[in-house]
mmCIF file of C-alpha atoms in Angstrom:
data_model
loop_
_atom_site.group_PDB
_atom_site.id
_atom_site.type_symbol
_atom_site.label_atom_id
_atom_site.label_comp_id
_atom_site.label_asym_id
_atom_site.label_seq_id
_atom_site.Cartn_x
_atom_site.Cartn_y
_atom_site.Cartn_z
ATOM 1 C CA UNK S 877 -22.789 -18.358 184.793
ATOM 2 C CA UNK S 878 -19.466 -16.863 186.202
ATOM 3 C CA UNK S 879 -17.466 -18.574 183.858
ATOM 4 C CA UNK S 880 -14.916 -16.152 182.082
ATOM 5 C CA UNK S 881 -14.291 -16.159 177.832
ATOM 6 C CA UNK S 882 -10.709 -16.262 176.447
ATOM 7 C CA UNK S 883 -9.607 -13.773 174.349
ATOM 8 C CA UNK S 884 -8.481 -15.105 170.939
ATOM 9 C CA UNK S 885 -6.995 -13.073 167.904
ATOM 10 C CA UNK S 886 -8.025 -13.758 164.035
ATOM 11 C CA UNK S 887 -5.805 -12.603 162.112
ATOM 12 C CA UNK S 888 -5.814 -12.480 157.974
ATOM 13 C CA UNK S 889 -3.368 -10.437 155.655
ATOM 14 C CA UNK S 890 -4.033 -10.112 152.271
ATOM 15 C CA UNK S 891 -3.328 -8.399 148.806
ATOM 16 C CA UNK S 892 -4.910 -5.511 146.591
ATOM 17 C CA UNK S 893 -4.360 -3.653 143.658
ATOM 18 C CA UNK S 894 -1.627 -1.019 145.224
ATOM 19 C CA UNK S 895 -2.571 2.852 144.894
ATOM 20 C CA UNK S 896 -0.693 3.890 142.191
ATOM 21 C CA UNK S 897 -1.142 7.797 143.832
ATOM 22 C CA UNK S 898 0.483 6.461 147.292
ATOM 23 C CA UNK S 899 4.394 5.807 147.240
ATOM 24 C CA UNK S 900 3.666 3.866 150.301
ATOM 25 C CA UNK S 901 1.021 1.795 149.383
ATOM 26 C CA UNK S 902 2.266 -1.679 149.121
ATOM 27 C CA UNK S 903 -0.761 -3.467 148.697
ATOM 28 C CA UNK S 904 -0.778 -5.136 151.589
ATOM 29 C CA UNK S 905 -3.818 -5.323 154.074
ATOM 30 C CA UNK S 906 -4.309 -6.985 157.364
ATOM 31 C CA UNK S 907 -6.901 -7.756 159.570
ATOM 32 C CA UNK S 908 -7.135 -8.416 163.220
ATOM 33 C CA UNK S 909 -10.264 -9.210 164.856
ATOM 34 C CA UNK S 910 -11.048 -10.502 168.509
ATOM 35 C CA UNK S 911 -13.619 -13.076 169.828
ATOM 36 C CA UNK S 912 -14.162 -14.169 173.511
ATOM 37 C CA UNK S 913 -14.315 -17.677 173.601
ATOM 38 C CA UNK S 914 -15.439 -20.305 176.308
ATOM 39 C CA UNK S 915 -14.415 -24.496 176.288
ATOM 40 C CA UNK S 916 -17.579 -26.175 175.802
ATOM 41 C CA UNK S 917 -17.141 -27.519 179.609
ATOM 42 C CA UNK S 918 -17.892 -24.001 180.682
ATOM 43 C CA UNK S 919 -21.102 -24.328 178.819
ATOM 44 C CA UNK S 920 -24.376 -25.449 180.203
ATOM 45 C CA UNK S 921 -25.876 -27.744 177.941
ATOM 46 C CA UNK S 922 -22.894 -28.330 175.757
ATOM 47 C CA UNK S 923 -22.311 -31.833 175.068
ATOM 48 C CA UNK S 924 -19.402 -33.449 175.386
ATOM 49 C CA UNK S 925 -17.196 -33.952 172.389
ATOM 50 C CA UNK S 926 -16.599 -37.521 171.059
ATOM 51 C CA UNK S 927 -13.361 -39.079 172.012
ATOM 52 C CA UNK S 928 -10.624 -38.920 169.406
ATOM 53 C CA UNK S 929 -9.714 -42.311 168.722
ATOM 54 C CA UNK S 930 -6.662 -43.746 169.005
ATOM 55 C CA UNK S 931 -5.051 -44.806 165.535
ATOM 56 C CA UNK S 932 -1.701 -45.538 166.385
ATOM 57 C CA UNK S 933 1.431 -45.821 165.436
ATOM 58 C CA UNK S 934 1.424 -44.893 161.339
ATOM 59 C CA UNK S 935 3.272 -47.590 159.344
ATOM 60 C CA UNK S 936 6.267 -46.619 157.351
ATOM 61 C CA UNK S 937 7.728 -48.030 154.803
ATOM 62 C CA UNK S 938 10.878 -49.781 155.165
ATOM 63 C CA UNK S 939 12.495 -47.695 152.295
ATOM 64 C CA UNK S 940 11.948 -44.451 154.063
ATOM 65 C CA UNK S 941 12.966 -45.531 156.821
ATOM 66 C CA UNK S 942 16.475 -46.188 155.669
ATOM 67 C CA UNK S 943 16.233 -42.583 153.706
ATOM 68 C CA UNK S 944 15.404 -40.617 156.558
ATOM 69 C CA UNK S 945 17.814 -42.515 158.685
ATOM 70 C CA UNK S 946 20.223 -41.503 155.562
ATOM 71 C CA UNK S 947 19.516 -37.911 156.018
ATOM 72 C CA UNK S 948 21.059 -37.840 159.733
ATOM 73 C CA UNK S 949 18.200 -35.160 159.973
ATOM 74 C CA UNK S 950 17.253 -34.559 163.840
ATOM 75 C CA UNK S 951 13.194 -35.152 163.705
ATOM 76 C CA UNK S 952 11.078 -34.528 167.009
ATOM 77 C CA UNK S 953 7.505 -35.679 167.609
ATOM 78 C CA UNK S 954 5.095 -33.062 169.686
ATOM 79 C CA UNK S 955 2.754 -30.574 169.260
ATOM 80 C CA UNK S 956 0.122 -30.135 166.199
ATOM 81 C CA UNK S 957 1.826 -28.483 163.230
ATOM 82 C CA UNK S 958 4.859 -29.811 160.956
ATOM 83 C CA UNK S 959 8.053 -27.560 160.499
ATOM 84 C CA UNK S 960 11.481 -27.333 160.346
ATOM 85 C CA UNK S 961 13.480 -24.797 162.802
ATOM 86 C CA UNK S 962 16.746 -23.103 161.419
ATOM 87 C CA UNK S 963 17.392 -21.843 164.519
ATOM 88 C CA UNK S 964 18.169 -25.834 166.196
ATOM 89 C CA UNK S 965 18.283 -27.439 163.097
ATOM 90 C CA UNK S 966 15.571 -29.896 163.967
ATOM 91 C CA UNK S 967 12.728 -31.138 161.964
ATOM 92 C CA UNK S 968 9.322 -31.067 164.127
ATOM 93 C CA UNK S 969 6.389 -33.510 163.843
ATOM 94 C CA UNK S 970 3.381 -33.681 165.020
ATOM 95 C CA UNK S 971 2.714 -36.438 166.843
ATOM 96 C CA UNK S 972 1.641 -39.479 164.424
ATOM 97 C CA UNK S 973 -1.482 -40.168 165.958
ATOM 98 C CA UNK S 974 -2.659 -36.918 164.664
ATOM 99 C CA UNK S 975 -2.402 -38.077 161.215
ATOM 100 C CA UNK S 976 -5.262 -39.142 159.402
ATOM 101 C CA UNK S 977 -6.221 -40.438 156.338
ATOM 102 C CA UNK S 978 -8.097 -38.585 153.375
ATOM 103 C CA UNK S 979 -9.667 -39.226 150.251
ATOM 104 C CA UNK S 980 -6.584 -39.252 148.318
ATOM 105 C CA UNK S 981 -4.093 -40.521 150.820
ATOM 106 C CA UNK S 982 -3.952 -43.239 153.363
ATOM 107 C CA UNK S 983 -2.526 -41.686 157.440
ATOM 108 C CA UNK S 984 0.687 -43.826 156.725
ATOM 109 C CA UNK S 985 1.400 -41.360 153.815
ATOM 110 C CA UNK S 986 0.040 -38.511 155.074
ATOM 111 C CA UNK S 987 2.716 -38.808 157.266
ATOM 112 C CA UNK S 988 5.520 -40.042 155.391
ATOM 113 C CA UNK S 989 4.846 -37.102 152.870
ATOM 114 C CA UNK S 990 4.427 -34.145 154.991
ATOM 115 C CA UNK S 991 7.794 -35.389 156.507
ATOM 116 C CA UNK S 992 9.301 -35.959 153.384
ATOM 117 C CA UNK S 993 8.333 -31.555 152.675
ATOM 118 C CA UNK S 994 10.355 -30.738 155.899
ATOM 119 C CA UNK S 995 13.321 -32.561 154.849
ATOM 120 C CA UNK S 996 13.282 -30.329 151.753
ATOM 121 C CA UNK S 997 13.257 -27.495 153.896
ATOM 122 C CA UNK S 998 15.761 -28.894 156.224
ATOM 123 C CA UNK S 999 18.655 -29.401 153.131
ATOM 124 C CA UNK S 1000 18.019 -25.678 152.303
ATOM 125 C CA UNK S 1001 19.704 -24.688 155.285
ATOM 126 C CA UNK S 1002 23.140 -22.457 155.084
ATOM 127 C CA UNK S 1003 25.327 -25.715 155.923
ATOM 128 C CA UNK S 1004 23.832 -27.610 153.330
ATOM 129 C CA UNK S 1005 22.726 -26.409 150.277
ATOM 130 C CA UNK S 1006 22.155 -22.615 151.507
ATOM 131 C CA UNK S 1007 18.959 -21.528 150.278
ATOM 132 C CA UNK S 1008 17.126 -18.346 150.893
ATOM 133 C CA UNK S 1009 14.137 -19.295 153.183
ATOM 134 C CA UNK S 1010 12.687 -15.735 152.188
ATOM 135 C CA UNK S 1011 11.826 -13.342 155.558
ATOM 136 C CA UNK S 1012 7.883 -13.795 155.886
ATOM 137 C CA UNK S 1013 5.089 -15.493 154.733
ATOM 138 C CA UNK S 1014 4.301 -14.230 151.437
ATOM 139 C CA UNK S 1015 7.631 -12.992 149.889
ATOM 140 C CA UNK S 1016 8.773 -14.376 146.994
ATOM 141 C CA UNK S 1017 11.843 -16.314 148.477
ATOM 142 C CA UNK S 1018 9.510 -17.883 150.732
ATOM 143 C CA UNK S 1019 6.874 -18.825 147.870
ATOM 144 C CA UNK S 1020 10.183 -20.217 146.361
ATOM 145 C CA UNK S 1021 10.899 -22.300 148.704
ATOM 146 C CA UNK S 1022 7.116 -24.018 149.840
ATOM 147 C CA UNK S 1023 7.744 -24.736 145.920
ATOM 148 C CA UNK S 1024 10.815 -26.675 146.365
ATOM 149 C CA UNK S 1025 9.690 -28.650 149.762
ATOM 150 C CA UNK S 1026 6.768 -29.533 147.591
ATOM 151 C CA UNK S 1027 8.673 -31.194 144.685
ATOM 152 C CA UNK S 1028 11.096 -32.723 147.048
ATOM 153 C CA UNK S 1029 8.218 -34.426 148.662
ATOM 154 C CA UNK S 1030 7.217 -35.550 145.228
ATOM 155 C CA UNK S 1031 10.173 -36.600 143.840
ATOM 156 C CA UNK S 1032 10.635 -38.222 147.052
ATOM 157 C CA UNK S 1033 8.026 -39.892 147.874
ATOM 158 C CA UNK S 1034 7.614 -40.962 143.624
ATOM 159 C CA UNK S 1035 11.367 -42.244 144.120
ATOM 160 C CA UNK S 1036 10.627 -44.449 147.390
ATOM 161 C CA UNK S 1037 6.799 -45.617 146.022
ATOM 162 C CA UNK S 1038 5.574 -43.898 148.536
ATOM 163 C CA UNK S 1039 1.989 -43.537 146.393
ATOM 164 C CA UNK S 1040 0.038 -39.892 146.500
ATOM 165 C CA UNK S 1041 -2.438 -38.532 144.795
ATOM 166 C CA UNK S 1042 -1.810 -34.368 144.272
ATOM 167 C CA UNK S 1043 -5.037 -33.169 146.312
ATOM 168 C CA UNK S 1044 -7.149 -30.681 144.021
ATOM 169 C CA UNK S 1045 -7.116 -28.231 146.784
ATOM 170 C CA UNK S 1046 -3.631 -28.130 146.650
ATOM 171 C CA UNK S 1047 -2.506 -28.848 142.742
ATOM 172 C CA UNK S 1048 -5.147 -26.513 141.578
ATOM 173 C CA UNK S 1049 -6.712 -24.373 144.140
ATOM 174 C CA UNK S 1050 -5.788 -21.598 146.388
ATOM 175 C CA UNK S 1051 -2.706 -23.292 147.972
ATOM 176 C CA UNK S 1052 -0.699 -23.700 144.599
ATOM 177 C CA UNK S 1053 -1.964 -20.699 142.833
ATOM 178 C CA UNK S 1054 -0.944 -18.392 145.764
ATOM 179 C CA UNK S 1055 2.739 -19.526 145.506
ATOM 180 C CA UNK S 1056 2.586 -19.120 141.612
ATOM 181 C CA UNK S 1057 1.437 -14.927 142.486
ATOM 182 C CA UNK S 1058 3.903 -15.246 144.979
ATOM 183 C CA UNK S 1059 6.566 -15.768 143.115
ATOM 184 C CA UNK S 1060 4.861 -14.065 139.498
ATOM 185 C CA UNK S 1061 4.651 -10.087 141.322
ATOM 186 C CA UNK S 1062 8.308 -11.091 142.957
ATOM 187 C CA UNK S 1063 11.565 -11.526 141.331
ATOM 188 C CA UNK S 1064 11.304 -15.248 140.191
ATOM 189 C CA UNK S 1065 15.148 -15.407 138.992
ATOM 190 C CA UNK S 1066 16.623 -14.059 142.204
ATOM 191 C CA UNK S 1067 14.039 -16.461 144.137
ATOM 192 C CA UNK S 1068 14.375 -19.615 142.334
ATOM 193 C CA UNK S 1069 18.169 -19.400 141.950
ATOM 194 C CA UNK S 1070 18.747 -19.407 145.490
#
């Protein structure tokens, strides 16, 4: 009692089928919704949550190593989410022991392969190879280029032995299928040349 929530925002956007009577009906929907939220230590009763364990350092392989090294790509470890930033030039990283492994793939490539996507997106940049990282989430430049970070990681990660298995969520789920609309109700030419 006394304890006060959080506010927290969900947001979604998504497509329909445009009105064809509306000139400015784009198709484009989006939802915001918010929750008030407590930690579960502000909750009587609550038990505590296990302990993440600690799973160390991930082992790379020797020949990525020398590849990334290669790249002379600045890489910085923090936070929870992979990405590279245009704006510094700087590949981030989650820390590795947030990296896990699945099903399909073992934490040590898990890691090595997400890393290997954001140095696809890192030689797109307008010094490099100059490619058209598309202006939000869902254009078709954009789509273009989650496309190419994914094959680089492939080809990549197929050229150093890095062994993954395509996850079915990915190679034939939402995740790939979105890019494919992405890039189908787009311009695919001006996208892909880029």
């Amino acid at each position: 009692k006394g304890e006060k929530s959080t506010p927290v925002v969900f947001y979604k956007s998504f497509e329909v089928t445009a009105d064809p009577e509306n000139s400015d009906d784009d198709g484009q929907r989006r939802v915001a919704r918010t929750s008030a939220v407590f930690n579960c230590a502000q909750v009587d009763g609550f038990p505590e949550p296990a302990a993440i364990p600690d799973l160390g350092p991930v082992v790379r392989a020797e020949s990525f190593n020398a590849f990334v090294a290669a790249t002379g790509a600045v890489i910085a470890h923090g936070g929870d989410r992979a990405f590279y930033q245009p704006s510094t030039d700087t590949i981030r990283m989650p820390d590795e022991t947030r990296f896990c492994g699945t099903t399909t793939m073992a934490r040590d490539e898990s890691y090595m392969s997400t890393l290997a996507h954001e140095l696809g997106h890192w030689s797109g940049a307008k010094h490099r190879l100059n490619r058209d990282f598309g202006k939000r989430f869902g254009d078709a430049a954009y789509a273009a280029e989650e496309i190419v970070a994914e094959l680089s990681a492939a080809f990549i990660s197929a050229d150093l032995g890095i062994a993954c298995t395509p996850r079915a969520d990915h190679a034939h789920g939402h995740h790939a299928a979105r890019h494919r609309e992405q890039v189908r109700i787009g311009e695919p030419e001006r996208a892909l040349a880029h």
